[in-house]
């Protein structure tokens, strides 16, 4: 069973990394031939973005591999706090791309009436995997939302469930 998991991981990793690494090799070859400083800088910037994306994908694959091979230890996670932290982390990239990124914590009518803006939205989860999943949703929303668009990370808490949503245009 463990060798099957390892084989699947290697297959997935090679599939996920082949294209970005090929793109990087092409971009580096182009940069080495380029003599115009402005074009050279733009090419290096594209290489940096591709490296960042490849690192992100690699981290996702490693997190999934760990989840497949080890027993997950869950704990109470405040979805409001996690989502707000991640929205703040992704805000500079969203702003750079002309996207309005906002956060709406879970709230109840009685709390709002009392002047308290949010409530604890506790979920039992593996904090690292929940963070990775939400980061992936934010990354995709920012990547596919055009400049001038809006993205909202919204938490809704009910009596028996918490919903974590990334809503975009």
Coordinates of C-alpha atoms in Angstrom, one line a residue, residues 37-114:
X37 CA 18.1 45.2 -20.6
X38 CA 14.4 45.9 -20.4
X39 CA 13.5 42.7 -22.1
X40 CA 16.0 40.8 -20.0
X41 CA 14.4 42.2 -16.8
X42 CA 10.9 41.3 -18.0
X43 CA 12.1 37.8 -18.8
X44 CA 13.7 37.5 -15.3
X45 CA 10.4 38.7 -13.8
X46 CA 8.5 36.0 -15.7
X47 CA 11.0 33.4 -14.5
X48 CA 10.6 34.6 -10.9
X49 CA 6.8 34.2 -11.2
X50 CA 7.1 30.7 -12.7
X51 CA 9.5 29.7 -9.9
X52 CA 7.1 31.0 -7.3
X53 CA 4.2 29.1 -8.9
X54 CA 6.3 25.9 -9.1
X55 CA 7.2 26.2 -5.4
X56 CA 3.5 26.7 -4.5
X57 CA 2.6 23.6 -6.5
X58 CA 5.4 21.6 -4.9
X59 CA 4.3 22.6 -1.4
X60 CA 0.7 21.6 -2.3
X61 CA 1.9 18.1 -3.5
X62 CA 4.0 17.6 -0.4
X63 CA 1.1 18.6 1.9
X64 CA -1.2 16.1 0.1
X65 CA 1.5 13.4 0.2
X66 CA 1.8 13.9 4.0
X67 CA -1.9 13.8 4.4
X68 CA -2.0 10.5 2.5
X69 CA 0.8 8.8 4.4
X70 CA 0.4 10.0 8.0
X71 CA -2.5 10.1 10.5
X72 CA -3.9 13.6 10.5
X73 CA -4.0 15.3 13.8
X74 CA -6.9 17.7 13.9
X75 CA -7.6 20.5 16.3
X76 CA -10.0 23.4 16.8
X77 CA -9.2 26.1 14.2
X78 CA -10.8 29.5 14.2
X79 CA -11.9 29.9 10.6
X80 CA -12.4 33.6 11.0
X81 CA -8.8 34.1 12.2
X82 CA -7.3 31.8 9.6
X83 CA -9.3 33.4 6.7
X84 CA -8.5 37.0 7.9
X85 CA -4.8 36.1 8.1
X86 CA -4.7 34.6 4.6
X87 CA -6.7 37.5 3.1
X88 CA -4.1 39.9 4.6
X89 CA -1.2 37.7 3.2
X90 CA -2.8 37.7 -0.3
X91 CA -3.8 41.3 -0.3
X92 CA -0.6 42.8 -1.7
X93 CA -0.8 40.5 -4.8
X94 CA -4.4 41.3 -5.3
X95 CA -3.7 45.0 -5.0
X96 CA -0.8 44.7 -7.4
X97 CA -3.2 43.2 -9.9
X98 CA -5.9 45.8 -9.4
X99 CA -8.3 43.5 -7.5
X100 CA -10.3 44.4 -4.4
X101 CA -9.8 41.6 -1.9
X102 CA -12.0 41.7 1.2
X103 CA -12.8 39.6 4.2
X104 CA -16.2 39.1 5.9
X105 CA -16.1 37.2 9.2
X106 CA -18.9 35.0 10.5
X107 CA -21.4 37.1 12.3
X108 CA -24.8 36.5 13.9
X109 CA -27.6 39.0 14.1
X110 CA -27.5 39.1 17.9
X111 CA -23.8 39.8 17.9
X112 CA -24.2 42.6 15.3
X113 CA -27.1 44.1 17.3
X114 CA -24.8 44.1 20.4

